[in-house]
Coordinates of C-alpha atoms in Angstrom, one line a residue:
X1 CA 44.4 -21.8 -15.2
X2 CA 43.6 -18.5 -13.5
X3 CA 40.3 -18.1 -15.5
X4 CA 39.3 -21.6 -14.5
X5 CA 39.7 -20.6 -10.8
X6 CA 37.8 -17.3 -11.2
X7 CA 34.7 -18.7 -12.8
X8 CA 33.5 -20.8 -9.8
X9 CA 33.9 -17.8 -7.5
X10 CA 32.1 -15.6 -9.9
X11 CA 29.2 -18.0 -10.0
X12 CA 29.1 -18.2 -6.2
X13 CA 29.0 -14.4 -5.9
X14 CA 26.2 -14.2 -8.4
X15 CA 24.2 -16.9 -6.6
X16 CA 24.7 -15.3 -3.2
X17 CA 23.5 -11.9 -4.6
X18 CA 20.4 -13.6 -6.1
X19 CA 19.5 -15.1 -2.7
X20 CA 19.5 -11.6 -1.2
X21 CA 16.8 -10.2 -3.5
X22 CA 13.4 -9.5 -2.0
X23 CA 11.3 -12.7 -2.0
X24 CA 8.5 -12.8 -4.5
X25 CA 6.0 -13.6 -1.6
X26 CA 2.9 -14.0 -3.8
X27 CA -0.5 -12.7 -2.6
X28 CA -2.5 -15.0 -0.3
X29 CA -4.8 -17.3 -2.3
X30 CA -7.2 -20.1 -1.7
X31 CA -6.0 -23.7 -1.7
X32 CA -7.1 -27.1 -0.5
X33 CA -6.1 -28.0 3.1
X34 CA -4.4 -31.1 1.8
X35 CA -2.1 -29.0 -0.3
X36 CA -0.5 -27.6 2.9
X37 CA -0.8 -30.8 5.0
X38 CA -4.0 -30.1 6.8
X39 CA -7.1 -32.3 7.0
X40 CA -10.4 -31.0 5.6
X41 CA -12.3 -33.6 7.7
X42 CA -10.6 -32.5 10.9
X43 CA -11.0 -28.8 10.1
X44 CA -14.7 -29.4 9.8
X45 CA -14.7 -29.6 13.6
X46 CA -14.5 -25.8 13.5
X47 CA -17.8 -25.8 11.7
X48 CA -19.4 -28.0 14.4
X49 CA -18.1 -25.8 17.2
X50 CA -19.2 -22.5 15.6
X51 CA -22.6 -23.8 14.8
X52 CA -23.0 -25.0 18.4
X53 CA -22.0 -21.6 19.7
X54 CA -24.7 -20.0 17.6
X55 CA -27.4 -22.6 18.5
X56 CA -26.6 -22.3 22.2
X57 CA -27.0 -18.5 22.1
X58 CA -23.4 -17.7 23.1
X59 CA -23.0 -15.6 19.9
X60 CA -25.1 -14.4 17.0
X61 CA -22.2 -15.3 14.6
X62 CA -18.5 -15.4 13.9
X63 CA -16.0 -15.6 11.0
X64 CA -12.9 -17.7 11.0
X65 CA -9.8 -17.8 8.6
X66 CA -6.7 -20.0 8.6
X67 CA -3.7 -19.5 6.4
X68 CA -0.8 -22.0 6.1
X69 CA 2.2 -21.4 3.9
X70 CA 0.5 -18.3 2.6
X71 CA -2.6 -20.3 1.4
X72 CA -6.1 -19.7 2.6
X73 CA -7.3 -23.2 3.6
X74 CA -10.3 -22.1 5.8
X75 CA -12.5 -19.0 5.5
X76 CA -16.1 -19.3 6.7
X77 CA -18.8 -17.3 8.3
X78 CA -21.4 -18.7 10.7
X79 CA -24.7 -17.4 12.1
X80 CA -26.1 -13.9 11.7
X81 CA -25.2 -10.3 11.4
X82 CA -28.8 -9.5 12.3
X83 CA -30.2 -12.4 14.3
X84 CA -33.8 -10.9 14.4
X85 CA -33.9 -10.5 10.6
X86 CA -31.9 -13.8 10.0
X87 CA -29.5 -11.8 7.9
X88 CA -26.4 -14.1 7.5
X89 CA -23.0 -13.0 8.6
X90 CA -20.6 -12.9 5.6
X91 CA -17.0 -13.9 5.4
X92 CA -15.9 -10.5 4.1
X93 CA -17.9 -8.4 6.7
X94 CA -16.0 -5.7 8.5
X95 CA -15.5 -5.9 12.2
X96 CA -14.4 -3.4 14.9
X97 CA -11.0 -4.8 15.7
X98 CA -10.3 -2.6 18.7
X99 CA -6.9 -3.6 20.3
X100 CA -5.8 -5.4 17.2
X101 CA -5.1 -1.9 16.0
X102 CA -2.0 -2.0 18.3
X103 CA 0.0 -4.3 16.2
X104 CA -0.5 -2.1 13.1
X105 CA 0.5 1.0 15.1
X106 CA 3.6 -0.9 16.3
X107 CA 4.6 -1.8 12.7
X108 CA 4.1 1.8 11.7
X109 CA 6.4 2.9 14.5
X110 CA 9.1 0.3 13.6
X111 CA 9.1 1.5 10.0
X112 CA 10.1 4.9 11.2
X113 CA 12.6 3.4 13.6
X114 CA 14.2 1.7 10.6
X115 CA 14.5 5.1 8.9
X116 CA 16.5 6.4 11.8
X117 CA 13.7 8.8 12.9
X118 CA 14.0 7.7 16.5
X119 CA 15.7 5.1 18.8
X120 CA 13.7 2.7 20.9
X121 CA 15.2 4.1 24.1
X122 CA 14.6 7.7 23.2
X123 CA 12.4 9.6 25.8
X124 CA 9.0 10.3 24.2
X125 CA 9.3 13.8 25.7
X126 CA 11.7 14.5 22.8
X127 CA 8.6 14.3 20.6
X128 CA 5.8 15.2 23.0
X129 CA 7.3 17.7 25.5
X130 CA 4.3 17.4 27.9
X131 CA 5.7 14.0 28.9
X132 CA 8.8 15.5 30.4
X133 CA 9.4 15.4 34.2
X134 CA 6.4 13.3 35.0
X135 CA 5.0 12.4 38.3
X136 CA 4.0 8.9 39.6
X137 CA 0.9 8.3 41.7
X138 CA 1.8 7.8 45.4
X139 CA -1.5 7.9 47.4
X140 CA -5.0 8.1 46.0
X141 CA -8.2 9.0 47.9
X142 CA -11.2 7.0 46.5
X143 CA -13.7 9.4 48.0
X144 CA -12.7 12.6 46.3
X145 CA -10.2 11.3 43.7
X146 CA -7.5 13.5 45.1
X147 CA -3.9 12.1 45.1
X148 CA -0.3 12.7 45.9
X149 CA 2.7 12.0 43.7
X150 CA 6.4 11.4 43.6
X151 CA 8.8 12.3 40.8
X152 CA 9.3 9.7 38.0
X153 CA 12.8 8.3 38.1
X154 CA 13.0 8.5 34.3
X155 CA 11.1 9.6 31.2
X156 CA 9.0 7.1 29.3
X157 CA 10.7 5.7 26.3
X158 CA 9.4 4.5 22.9
X159 CA 10.3 0.9 23.8
X160 CA 8.1 1.2 27.0
X161 CA 5.1 2.4 24.9
X162 CA 5.5 -0.7 22.7
X163 CA 5.8 -3.1 25.6
X164 CA 3.2 -1.6 27.9
X165 CA 5.8 -0.8 30.6
X166 CA 5.5 3.0 30.5
X167 CA 3.5 3.4 33.7
X168 CA 0.5 4.7 31.8
X169 CA -2.9 3.2 32.5
X170 CA -6.0 2.7 30.4
X171 CA -9.1 4.8 30.2
X172 CA -12.4 3.0 30.7
X173 CA -10.9 -0.5 31.3
X174 CA -7.9 0.3 33.5
X175 CA -7.5 0.4 37.2
X176 CA -10.0 2.4 39.3
X177 CA -7.4 5.1 39.8
X178 CA -6.6 5.4 36.1
X179 CA -10.3 5.6 35.2
X180 CA -11.0 8.3 37.8
X181 CA -8.0 10.5 36.8
X182 CA -8.5 10.1 33.1
X183 CA -12.3 10.5 33.2
X184 CA -11.9 13.8 35.0
X185 CA -9.7 15.1 32.2
X186 CA -12.0 13.5 29.5
X187 CA -9.2 11.1 28.4
X188 CA -10.9 8.1 26.7
X189 CA -10.0 4.9 24.9
X190 CA -10.7 6.9 21.7
X191 CA -13.8 5.0 20.3
X192 CA -16.7 7.0 19.0
X193 CA -16.1 10.1 21.2
X194 CA -16.9 13.3 19.3
X195 CA -15.0 16.5 19.9
X196 CA -11.6 15.0 20.6
X197 CA -8.2 15.0 18.8
X198 CA -5.4 12.5 19.4
X199 CA -2.7 15.1 19.8
X200 CA -4.7 17.2 22.2
X201 CA -5.7 14.3 24.4
X202 CA -2.2 12.8 24.5
X203 CA -0.7 16.1 25.6
X204 CA -3.2 16.2 28.4
X205 CA -2.4 12.6 29.3
X206 CA 1.3 13.6 29.6
X207 CA 0.5 16.0 32.4
X208 CA -1.3 13.3 34.5
X209 CA 0.5 11.0 37.0
X210 CA 1.7 7.6 35.9
X211 CA 0.4 4.6 37.7
X212 CA 3.9 3.2 38.4
X213 CA 7.5 4.0 37.6
X214 CA 8.5 3.7 33.9
X215 CA 9.9 0.2 33.2
X216 CA 8.8 -1.2 36.5
X217 CA 6.0 -3.5 35.5
X218 CA 3.7 -4.6 32.6
X219 CA 0.4 -2.8 32.6
X220 CA -2.0 -2.6 29.7
X221 CA -2.3 1.0 28.7
X222 CA -2.9 3.9 26.3
X223 CA 0.7 3.6 25.2
X224 CA -0.3 2.8 21.6
X225 CA -2.4 5.9 21.4
X226 CA 0.6 7.9 22.6
X227 CA 2.8 6.0 20.1
X228 CA 0.3 7.0 17.4
X229 CA 0.8 10.6 18.1
X230 CA 4.6 10.1 18.2
X231 CA 4.2 8.7 14.7
X232 CA 2.3 11.8 13.6
X233 CA 5.0 14.1 15.1
X234 CA 7.9 12.2 13.5
X235 CA 6.3 11.6 10.1
X236 CA 4.5 14.9 9.8
X237 CA 1.4 13.0 8.7
X238 CA -1.9 12.2 10.5
X239 CA -1.9 8.6 11.7
X240 CA -4.6 7.5 9.3
X241 CA -2.8 8.9 6.3
X242 CA 0.5 7.4 7.3
X243 CA -1.1 3.9 7.7
X244 CA -2.9 4.2 4.4
X245 CA 0.1 5.3 2.4
X246 CA 2.8 3.1 4.1
X247 CA 0.9 0.0 5.2
X248 CA -2.7 -0.5 3.9
X249 CA -2.2 0.5 0.2
X250 CA 1.1 -1.4 -0.2
X251 CA -0.4 -4.6 1.3
X252 CA -3.7 -4.2 -0.5
X253 CA -5.7 -3.9 2.8
X254 CA -8.6 -2.1 1.2
X255 CA -11.1 -2.9 4.0
X256 CA -9.1 -1.5 6.9
X257 CA -10.0 2.0 8.1
X258 CA -10.4 4.2 11.1
X259 CA -13.6 5.5 9.6
X260 CA -15.2 3.6 6.8
X261 CA -15.9 5.1 3.3
X262 CA -19.7 5.3 2.7
X263 CA -19.7 2.4 0.2
X264 CA -18.5 0.1 3.0
X265 CA -21.1 1.0 5.6
X266 CA -23.4 -2.0 4.8
X267 CA -20.6 -4.4 5.5
X268 CA -20.0 -3.2 9.1
X269 CA -21.2 -5.9 11.5
X270 CA -23.9 -5.2 14.1
X271 CA -22.4 -5.0 17.5
X272 CA -24.2 -7.2 20.0
X273 CA -24.5 -7.0 23.8
X274 CA -25.2 -9.9 26.1
X275 CA -27.0 -9.3 29.4
X276 CA -29.8 -10.8 31.6
X277 CA -32.3 -10.3 28.7
X278 CA -30.1 -12.3 26.3
X279 CA -28.5 -11.0 23.1
X280 CA -29.4 -7.6 21.7
X281 CA -27.8 -5.0 19.3
X282 CA -26.0 -2.3 21.1
X283 CA -27.5 1.2 20.9
X284 CA -25.7 4.4 21.9
X285 CA -25.0 3.5 25.5
X286 CA -22.2 2.7 28.0
X287 CA -19.7 0.5 26.3
X288 CA -16.6 -0.2 28.4
X289 CA -17.6 2.4 30.9
X290 CA -18.1 5.3 28.4
X291 CA -21.1 6.3 26.4
X292 CA -20.2 5.2 22.9
X293 CA -22.0 5.2 19.6
X294 CA -21.5 1.6 18.3
X295 CA -21.7 3.0 14.8
X296 CA -18.5 5.0 15.4
X297 CA -16.7 3.5 12.3
X298 CA -19.4 5.3 10.2
X299 CA -18.9 8.7 12.0
X300 CA -15.7 10.5 11.1
X301 CA -14.8 12.0 14.5
X302 CA -11.2 12.7 13.4
X303 CA -9.7 10.8 16.4
X304 CA -7.2 8.2 15.3
X305 CA -6.8 5.8 18.2
X306 CA -3.6 3.7 17.5
X307 CA -4.6 1.5 20.4
X308 CA -8.2 0.6 19.3
X309 CA -9.8 2.7 16.5
X310 CA -9.5 0.5 13.4
X311 CA -12.0 -1.7 11.7
X312 CA -11.1 -4.5 9.3
X313 CA -11.9 -8.0 7.8
X314 CA -10.3 -11.3 8.7
X315 CA -8.7 -11.4 5.2
X316 CA -7.1 -8.0 5.4
X317 CA -5.7 -8.7 8.8
X318 CA -4.5 -12.1 7.7
X319 CA -2.5 -10.3 4.9
X320 CA -0.9 -8.1 7.6
X321 CA 0.1 -11.1 9.7
X322 CA 1.4 -13.0 6.7
X323 CA 3.7 -10.1 5.9
X324 CA 5.2 -10.5 9.4
X325 CA 5.5 -14.3 8.9
X326 CA 7.3 -13.6 5.7
X327 CA 9.9 -11.5 7.6
X328 CA 8.4 -8.1 6.7
X329 CA 7.6 -8.6 3.0
X330 CA 4.4 -9.3 1.1
X331 CA 3.8 -9.6 -2.6
X332 CA 7.2 -8.1 -3.3
X333 CA 6.6 -5.1 -1.0
X334 CA 9.0 -4.9 1.9
X335 CA 7.7 -3.0 4.9
X336 CA 10.2 -4.1 7.5
X337 CA 13.5 -5.9 7.6
X338 CA 13.6 -9.5 8.8
X339 CA 15.8 -8.4 11.8
X340 CA 13.2 -5.9 12.9
X341 CA 10.4 -8.5 12.7
X342 CA 12.6 -10.8 14.8
X343 CA 12.9 -8.1 17.4
X344 CA 9.2 -7.4 17.4
X345 CA 8.2 -11.0 17.9
X346 CA 10.8 -11.8 20.6
X347 CA 9.9 -11.7 24.3
X348 CA 11.4 -8.5 25.6
X349 CA 11.3 -9.8 29.2
X350 CA 12.8 -13.2 28.9
X351 CA 15.3 -12.4 31.6
X352 CA 12.8 -10.9 34.0
X353 CA 13.0 -12.2 37.5
X354 CA 10.6 -9.8 39.2
X355 CA 7.4 -11.6 38.1
X356 CA 6.0 -8.2 37.1
X357 CA 6.2 -8.6 33.4
X358 CA 4.0 -10.4 30.8
X359 CA 5.8 -12.2 27.9
X360 CA 5.6 -9.5 25.3
X361 CA 7.3 -8.3 22.1
X362 CA 7.2 -4.9 20.5
X363 CA 3.5 -4.9 19.9
X364 CA 2.4 -8.5 20.5
X365 CA 1.9 -11.1 23.2
X366 CA 4.5 -13.8 22.8
X367 CA 4.3 -17.6 23.5
X368 CA 7.4 -18.6 25.4
X369 CA 8.9 -22.1 25.6
X370 CA 7.3 -22.5 29.0
X371 CA 4.0 -21.1 27.8
X372 CA 3.9 -23.5 24.9
X373 CA 3.5 -26.4 27.3
X374 CA -0.1 -25.3 28.0
X375 CA -1.2 -24.5 24.4
X376 CA -0.9 -26.1 20.9
X377 CA 0.8 -22.8 19.8
X378 CA 4.5 -23.1 19.4
X379 CA 7.2 -21.0 21.1
X380 CA 7.5 -17.8 19.2
X381 CA 3.9 -17.5 18.3
X382 CA 2.7 -13.8 18.4
X383 CA -0.9 -13.0 19.2
X384 CA -3.4 -10.5 20.6
X385 CA -7.1 -9.7 20.2
X386 CA -9.8 -7.0 20.5
X387 CA -12.4 -6.1 23.1
X388 CA -15.3 -6.9 20.8
X389 CA -14.4 -10.5 20.5
X390 CA -11.7 -10.6 17.8
X391 CA -8.5 -12.7 18.1
X392 CA -5.5 -13.7 16.0
X393 CA -2.1 -15.4 16.1
X394 CA 0.8 -16.1 13.8
X395 CA 3.0 -19.2 14.3
X396 CA 6.3 -19.0 12.5
X397 CA 7.2 -22.6 13.1
X398 CA 4.1 -24.1 11.5
X399 CA 3.7 -21.1 9.2
X400 CA 0.1 -20.6 10.4
X401 CA -2.0 -17.5 10.6
X402 CA -5.4 -17.9 12.3
X403 CA -8.2 -15.4 13.1
X404 CA -11.6 -15.7 14.7
X405 CA -13.9 -12.7 14.8
X406 CA -17.0 -12.3 16.9
X407 CA -19.1 -9.1 17.1
X408 CA -20.3 -9.3 20.7
X409 CA -19.4 -7.9 24.1
X410 CA -18.9 -9.7 26.5
X411 CA -18.1 -12.9 24.6
X412 CA -19.0 -15.5 27.4
X413 CA -17.3 -18.4 25.7
X414 CA -13.8 -19.7 25.9
X415 CA -13.2 -19.5 22.2
X416 CA -9.6 -18.2 22.8
X417 CA -8.8 -21.7 24.3
X418 CA -10.9 -23.8 22.0
X419 CA -10.0 -22.3 18.6
X420 CA -6.3 -23.0 18.7
X421 CA -7.0 -26.7 19.6
X422 CA -9.4 -26.9 16.6
X423 CA -6.8 -25.4 14.3
X424 CA -3.8 -27.4 15.3
X425 CA -5.6 -30.7 15.4
X426 CA -6.2 -30.2 11.7
X427 CA -2.5 -30.6 10.9
X428 CA -1.9 -33.8 8.9

């Protein structure tokens, strides 16, 4: 009788243990849209829109990719890499992803958080002493860029770097005050600037005034560059090596680099400008307020900008996003726990009453329930983009990953509004 009672409990224990093993999570692979309840006829509307953008001269070309349930159901290129030579853009071409680097830097940081290397509310001065006892901008004189300050009420924390609430500003694209102060100290956004090193510049940044009190409001910033240096200090590895060893190699992201290997040079897309003369390739000129060589991914300057320095393909980045949709695991390799991914993709300011915060997770913009009323994207969707016309999102509810990459600045079309509509109307 006793043996009869024990066997069902033993079977239950074995079944529960089996459910806790790492999911197989097969690599992404191509499949028909119908196999994941999407309509190929309705997805063809993306073709029509992209072709129209090229014909109307809004862009020279773009690449789009859609994953559902881990299956690639749409992956196409449109237009030209070199419009003058009529050189077609290819689906596996490599783009400068700029601020899409931030999500990867955030994942790198959270991997170290899981290892107990730091806590989210640790002051970053614990790792970069130059950020201790900071000052906050009080009055600024536009004429001579002099200023007065008041003491910061607290040190910046790791969490505030991840959520853009540190009080830091942005070089080149930030407020006039931030641009003036950072330019004087040669602090840049880290793209194609020779003679700089991440650690050196972040230490200089730590001695400059904050734009507002830490934790007081959301302001897009160089926080991910600072976070990149925190990763270097804590891990004892340069940021590029940490990402290669801990993220890119395990996920099979072979086309994602700060500086491209020589055998990938030909796949780097031409960066286009759009001005009164029409579209033209960028030369070494002022991009985002700083003189930048657009071929910076081919020039190993040794500066690893966690906020904007990476280049990648739509497929590589889709794999990264699929890992997050899978709860931190991909192809049997677990990078993060499911709980950590839940934290990262949750709005950190859902109880904010001040109106000073933007719905944001630990590295991503977040669609809230209220926000989902104005977009096809569901509550809990995490998303961001890059300055050169790249954009992405992951929707856990519909299990969709979608990316649209342009190679043009400024973009001049509302693709960020149109593309989600074209994706979701394709659901069967």
